[in-house]
Coordinates of C-alpha atoms (C1' of nucleotides) in Angstrom, one line a residue:
Chain A
M170 CA 28.3 10.5 8.4
T171 CA 25.0 10.7 10.0
N172 CA 23.5 13.8 11.1
G173 CA 22.2 13.3 14.5
G174 CA 21.1 16.7 15.7
A175 CA 21.0 19.5 13.2
L176 CA 17.6 21.2 12.7
K177 CA 16.3 21.4 9.3
E178 CA 13.2 23.2 8.0
L179 CA 10.4 20.6 8.0
D180 CA 8.4 20.7 4.6
E181 CA 4.8 19.6 4.0
T182 CA 5.8 16.0 3.6
D183 CA 7.4 16.1 7.1
H184 CA 4.4 17.5 8.5
A185 CA 2.1 14.8 7.0
L186 CA 4.4 12.2 8.3
L187 CA 4.2 13.6 11.9
E188 CA 0.5 13.9 11.7
A189 CA 0.1 10.3 10.4
V190 CA 2.4 8.9 12.9
Q191 CA 0.8 10.8 15.8
R192 CA -2.6 9.4 14.8
D193 CA -1.3 5.8 14.3
G194 CA 1.9 5.0 16.0
R195 CA 1.8 1.5 14.7
A196 CA 1.3 2.3 11.1
T197 CA 3.7 0.4 9.0
L198 CA 6.2 2.1 6.7
S199 CA 4.3 1.1 3.9
D200 CA 1.1 2.6 5.2
L201 CA 3.0 5.9 5.9
A202 CA 4.5 5.7 2.5
V203 CA 1.1 5.7 0.8
E204 CA -0.1 8.4 3.0
I205 CA 2.7 10.9 2.3
R206 CA 3.0 9.5 -1.3
L207 CA 6.7 8.8 -1.0
S208 CA 8.5 5.4 -1.5
V209 CA 9.2 3.3 1.6
S210 CA 12.8 4.1 1.7
A211 CA 12.2 7.8 1.5
T212 CA 9.7 7.3 4.2
R213 CA 12.1 5.6 6.4
A214 CA 14.8 8.0 5.8
R215 CA 12.4 10.9 6.9
L216 CA 11.2 9.1 9.9
R217 CA 14.6 8.3 11.0
A218 CA 15.7 12.0 10.7
L219 CA 12.7 13.0 12.7
E220 CA 13.7 10.4 15.4
E221 CA 17.3 11.5 15.4
Q222 CA 16.6 15.1 15.6
R223 CA 14.4 14.1 18.6
I224 CA 11.4 15.7 17.0
I225 CA 9.7 12.4 17.5
T226 CA 10.6 11.6 21.0
A227 CA 8.8 8.4 21.7
Y228 CA 6.3 5.8 20.5
A229 CA 3.7 4.8 23.2
A230 CA 0.5 2.7 23.5
H231 CA -2.3 4.8 25.3
V232 CA -3.7 3.0 28.3
D233 CA -7.1 4.0 29.7
P234 CA -6.7 4.5 33.4
E235 CA -10.3 3.9 34.1
A236 CA -9.9 0.5 32.5
V237 CA -7.1 -0.4 34.7
G238 CA -8.8 0.6 37.9
Y239 CA -8.3 4.3 38.4
A240 CA -11.7 5.5 38.9
L241 CA -10.6 9.1 39.6
R242 CA -8.5 11.8 38.1
A243 CA -7.6 14.9 39.9
V244 CA -5.6 18.0 39.2
V245 CA -3.6 19.3 42.1
R246 CA -1.9 22.7 42.2
M247 CA 1.0 23.3 44.6
K248 CA 2.6 26.5 45.8
V249 CA 6.2 26.4 47.2
N250 CA 7.6 29.2 48.9
G251 CA 11.3 28.8 48.3
P252 CA 13.0 28.9 44.9
L253 CA 14.1 25.4 44.4
F254 CA 12.0 22.5 45.4
D255 CA 12.9 20.3 42.6
A256 CA 14.5 17.7 44.8
E257 CA 11.4 17.4 47.1
V258 CA 9.0 17.3 44.0
A259 CA 11.2 14.8 42.3
T260 CA 11.0 12.4 45.3
V261 CA 7.3 12.6 45.5
L262 CA 7.1 12.1 41.6
E263 CA 9.3 8.9 42.1
R264 CA 7.4 7.7 45.0
H265 CA 3.8 8.1 43.4
P266 CA 3.9 6.8 39.6
Q267 CA 0.1 7.8 39.8
I268 CA 1.3 11.6 39.4
V269 CA 1.2 11.1 35.7
R270 CA 2.0 14.7 34.7
C271 CA 3.8 17.6 36.5
L272 CA 4.2 21.0 35.1
R273 CA 6.2 23.9 36.7
V274 CA 4.5 27.2 35.9
T275 CA 4.5 30.8 36.5
G276 CA 2.3 32.5 39.2
E277 CA 3.3 32.2 42.8
S278 CA 5.8 29.3 42.2
C279 CA 3.2 26.8 41.3
Y280 CA 3.4 23.0 40.4
M281 CA 0.3 21.7 38.6
M282 CA -0.1 18.0 38.7
E283 CA -2.5 15.4 37.2
I284 CA -3.0 12.4 39.3
V285 CA -4.9 9.1 38.8
A286 CA -6.3 7.3 41.7
T287 CA -8.5 4.2 42.4
G288 CA -10.5 6.1 44.9
L289 CA -10.5 8.9 47.4
R290 CA -8.6 7.2 49.8
D291 CA -5.9 6.4 47.5
L292 CA -5.9 10.1 46.2
E293 CA -5.8 11.3 49.8
E294 CA -2.5 9.3 50.4
I295 CA -0.9 11.2 47.5
T296 CA -2.1 14.7 48.3
D297 CA -1.1 14.2 52.0
D298 CA 2.3 13.6 50.7
L299 CA 2.3 16.6 48.5
A300 CA 0.6 18.9 51.2
Q301 CA 4.1 18.2 53.0
I302 CA 5.9 20.2 50.4
G303 CA 3.6 23.2 50.1
P304 CA 0.0 24.2 50.2
I305 CA -2.1 22.4 47.7
S306 CA -5.6 22.8 46.0
T307 CA -7.3 19.8 44.5
D308 CA -9.8 19.5 41.8
L309 CA -11.4 16.3 40.6
V310 CA -11.6 15.8 36.9
Y311 CA -15.3 15.2 35.6
E312 CA -14.2 14.7 32.0
V313 CA -11.1 14.8 29.7
V314 CA -12.7 16.8 27.2
A315 CA -9.9 16.8 24.6
D316 CA -6.4 15.0 24.5
K317 CA -5.0 16.2 21.1
P318 CA -1.6 15.4 19.5
T319 CA 0.8 18.2 18.9
P320 CA -0.4 20.1 15.8
V321 CA 2.1 20.8 13.0
P322 CA 1.9 24.3 11.7
Chain B
M118 CA -16.9 -16.2 19.2
T119 CA -14.6 -13.4 20.3
N120 CA -15.1 -11.5 23.4
G121 CA -14.9 -7.9 22.6
G122 CA -15.6 -6.2 25.7
A123 CA -16.0 -8.2 28.8
L124 CA -13.6 -7.0 31.6
K125 CA -11.2 -9.7 33.1
E126 CA -8.8 -9.4 35.8
L127 CA -5.3 -8.5 34.6
D128 CA -2.6 -10.6 35.8
E129 CA 1.1 -9.8 36.2
T130 CA 1.7 -10.7 32.6
D131 CA -0.6 -8.4 31.3
H132 CA 0.7 -5.6 33.6
A133 CA 4.1 -6.3 32.2
L134 CA 2.8 -6.2 28.6
L135 CA 1.0 -2.9 29.1
E136 CA 4.2 -1.5 30.8
A137 CA 6.3 -2.6 27.8
V138 CA 3.9 -1.3 25.0
Q139 CA 3.7 2.0 26.9
R140 CA 7.4 2.3 27.0
D141 CA 8.0 1.3 23.4
G142 CA 4.7 1.4 21.2
R143 CA 6.8 0.2 18.2
A144 CA 8.1 -2.9 19.8
T145 CA 7.3 -6.1 17.6
L146 CA 5.5 -9.0 19.0
S147 CA 8.7 -10.8 19.3
D148 CA 10.2 -8.2 21.3
L149 CA 7.2 -8.0 23.5
A150 CA 7.2 -11.9 23.8
V151 CA 10.7 -12.0 25.1
E152 CA 10.0 -9.4 27.6
I153 CA 7.1 -10.8 29.2
R154 CA 8.4 -14.4 28.8
L155 CA 5.7 -15.8 26.7
S156 CA 5.6 -17.2 23.2
V157 CA 4.7 -14.7 20.2
S158 CA 1.2 -16.3 19.8
A159 CA 0.3 -16.0 23.5
T160 CA 1.7 -12.3 23.4
R161 CA -0.4 -11.7 20.4
A162 CA -3.4 -13.1 22.1
R163 CA -3.0 -11.0 25.1
L164 CA -2.3 -7.7 23.2
R165 CA -5.4 -8.4 21.0
A166 CA -7.4 -8.7 24.2
L167 CA -6.2 -5.6 25.7
E168 CA -7.0 -3.8 22.6
E169 CA -10.3 -5.2 22.1
Q170 CA -11.2 -4.4 25.8
R171 CA -10.1 -0.8 25.2
I172 CA -7.5 -1.0 27.8
I173 CA -5.1 0.0 25.1
T174 CA -6.9 2.8 23.4
A175 CA -4.2 4.0 20.9
Y176 CA -0.8 3.8 19.6
A177 CA 0.8 7.2 19.0
A178 CA 4.2 8.9 18.2
H179 CA 5.0 11.8 20.7
V180 CA 6.1 15.0 18.9
D181 CA 8.2 17.5 20.9
P182 CA 6.2 20.8 20.5
E183 CA 9.4 22.9 20.9
A184 CA 11.2 21.0 18.1
V185 CA 8.3 22.1 15.8
G186 CA 8.2 25.7 16.6
Y187 CA 6.1 26.0 19.7
A188 CA 8.4 28.0 22.0
L189 CA 5.6 28.4 24.6
R190 CA 3.3 26.2 26.5
A191 CA 0.4 27.5 28.8
V192 CA -2.1 26.4 31.3
V193 CA -5.3 28.3 31.0
R194 CA -8.2 27.9 33.7
M195 CA -11.6 29.0 32.4
K196 CA -14.7 29.6 34.6
V197 CA -18.1 29.4 33.1
N198 CA -21.3 30.6 34.9
G199 CA -24.0 28.5 33.2
P200 CA -24.0 24.7 33.4
L201 CA -23.3 23.4 29.8
F202 CA -20.9 25.2 27.8
D203 CA -19.9 22.1 25.9
A204 CA -20.9 23.4 22.6
E205 CA -18.9 26.8 23.0
V206 CA -15.9 24.8 24.3
A207 CA -16.1 22.1 21.4
T208 CA -16.1 25.1 19.0
V209 CA -13.0 26.7 20.3
L210 CA -11.2 23.3 20.8
E211 CA -11.9 22.6 17.0
R212 CA -10.9 26.1 15.8
H213 CA -7.7 25.9 17.8
P214 CA -5.7 22.6 17.7
Q215 CA -3.0 24.3 19.7
I216 CA -5.3 23.6 22.7
V217 CA -3.9 20.1 23.1
R218 CA -5.5 19.2 26.4
C219 CA -8.9 20.2 28.1
L220 CA -10.2 18.9 31.4
R221 CA -13.6 19.8 32.9
V222 CA -13.1 19.8 36.6
T223 CA -14.8 20.6 39.8
G224 CA -14.6 23.9 41.6
E225 CA -16.5 26.6 40.2
S226 CA -17.3 25.0 36.9
C227 CA -13.7 25.2 35.5
Y228 CA -12.2 24.0 32.5
M229 CA -8.4 23.5 32.4
M230 CA -6.5 23.7 29.2
E231 CA -3.0 23.2 28.1
I232 CA -1.9 25.2 25.0
V233 CA 1.1 25.3 22.8
A234 CA 2.0 28.4 20.9
T235 CA 4.8 29.9 18.9
G236 CA 4.9 33.0 20.9
L237 CA 2.9 35.4 23.2
R238 CA 1.3 37.0 20.1
D239 CA 0.0 33.5 19.0
L240 CA -1.2 32.6 22.5
E241 CA -3.0 35.9 22.9
E242 CA -5.1 34.9 19.9
I243 CA -6.3 31.8 21.5
T244 CA -6.8 33.2 25.0
D245 CA -8.8 36.2 23.5
D246 CA -11.1 33.6 21.9
L247 CA -11.4 31.7 25.2
A248 CA -12.1 34.8 27.1
Q249 CA -15.3 35.3 25.0
I250 CA -16.7 32.2 26.9
G251 CA -15.7 33.0 30.4
P252 CA -13.2 34.5 32.7
I253 CA -9.8 32.9 32.3
S254 CA -6.5 32.9 34.1
T255 CA -3.2 32.1 32.1
D256 CA -0.1 30.6 33.5
L257 CA 3.1 30.0 31.3
V258 CA 4.8 26.5 31.7
Y259 CA 8.4 26.9 32.5
E260 CA 9.1 23.1 32.5
V261 CA 7.4 19.7 31.9
V262 CA 8.7 18.1 35.0
A263 CA 7.1 14.9 34.4
D264 CA 4.9 13.0 31.8
K265 CA 4.5 9.4 32.7
P266 CA 2.5 6.7 31.4
T267 CA -0.5 5.2 33.3
P268 CA 0.9 2.9 36.2
V269 CA -0.5 -0.6 36.1
P270 CA -1.2 -1.4 39.8
Chain C
dG1186 C1' 14.3 9.6 -4.1
dA1187 C1' 13.1 4.9 -6.3
dT1188 C1' 13.8 -0.1 -7.0
dG1189 C1' 14.3 -4.7 -6.0
dA1190 C1' 16.0 -8.9 -3.5
dA1191 C1' 16.9 -10.9 1.0
dA1192 C1' 15.6 -11.1 6.0
dC1193 C1' 12.4 -10.6 9.1
dT1194 C1' 7.6 -10.2 11.1
dC1195 C1' 2.8 -10.9 11.3
dT1196 C1' -1.3 -13.6 10.9
dG1197 C1' -4.0 -17.7 10.8
dT1198 C1' -4.5 -22.5 11.2
dA1199 C1' -3.5 -26.9 13.3
dT1200 C1' -1.5 -29.8 17.1
dT1201 C1' -0.1 -30.9 21.6
dC1202 C1' 0.2 -30.3 26.5
Chain D
dG762 C1' -4.6 -20.9 28.6
dA763 C1' -0.1 -21.5 26.4
dA764 C1' 3.7 -23.7 23.4
dT765 C1' 5.2 -25.2 19.0
dA766 C1' 5.3 -25.3 14.3
dC767 C1' 4.3 -24.1 9.4
dA768 C1' 3.0 -21.4 5.4
dG769 C1' 1.6 -17.2 2.9
dA770 C1' 1.2 -12.3 3.1
dG771 C1' 3.2 -8.4 4.2
dT772 C1' 7.1 -5.4 6.0
dT773 C1' 11.7 -3.8 6.7
dT774 C1' 16.4 -3.4 5.3
dC775 C1' 20.2 -2.4 2.4
dA776 C1' 22.8 -2.2 -1.7
dT777 C1' 22.2 0.0 -6.1
dC778 C1' 20.6 3.2 -9.5

DNA sequence: GATGAAACTCTGTATTC
DNA sequence: GAATACAGAGTTTCATC
């Protein structure tokens, strides 16, 4: 029987594997095997285990928003008065795929969102929608200074 | 000669390809070819072009921070008085891989950061370091409500 | 965890529309 | 620009040690 969920301690080799596959998600098993100094089959077994334990949650290509036409990136903070605005927020998130990230955080019931937009007009449309839910404050992003993978301690 | 950089209009097929490869970064060319209804060689040509134009910037595995021991996630906003604190910020980013994201934004010369930490003690160590650069405000993240790929318009 | 053989995938080149 | 086809190299998979 396969063990789909049980958490095991991650050893140094697992850490190296996670590090490698975050750096290059398209690396072949053979590449990874060389990197972590294991056979291909052992590498595959470990990678599978990490996937099945949902430690690796996905593999994805990164697309540069600017290169596909989003000249702007903004951070929007939104306060909500009541306790549960999950439904309203979910609706807006579904309506606007350009809200690429949304966090619910402490401090005056805030949501923090990251939005990509083709221009100010485009951004305004989304923020107008958000402002219906609660008071917002919008900051434009000058630069993504860092966007790093999860470190493996 | 190959065309490494020139920007071309992306058509529907390119959009479908970007969408597919963001959803599954490990999909084989054959998989992608089926999905976008093109031959393998045409699919490969388009994927190459997207990579060479730096529209696809990377492929990466996503690792769940919680699953590798980071119980906490925090958003830290930092104000800096002077104009260029890039060097100081770069140093802290290098010293703390747990600062997984850093944006430079409008509004009182702010940096916004996302940090993963094993606990409050761990988080405190990083925020103490940041507080040396400028005044900070820290919010804990209750929930990552959404983390979506770049939409292709 | 390693090995090796079979099946599959990728890459480059050539041909045709 | 795209489809088809072919071959060699590389990769994955699985049974076996």
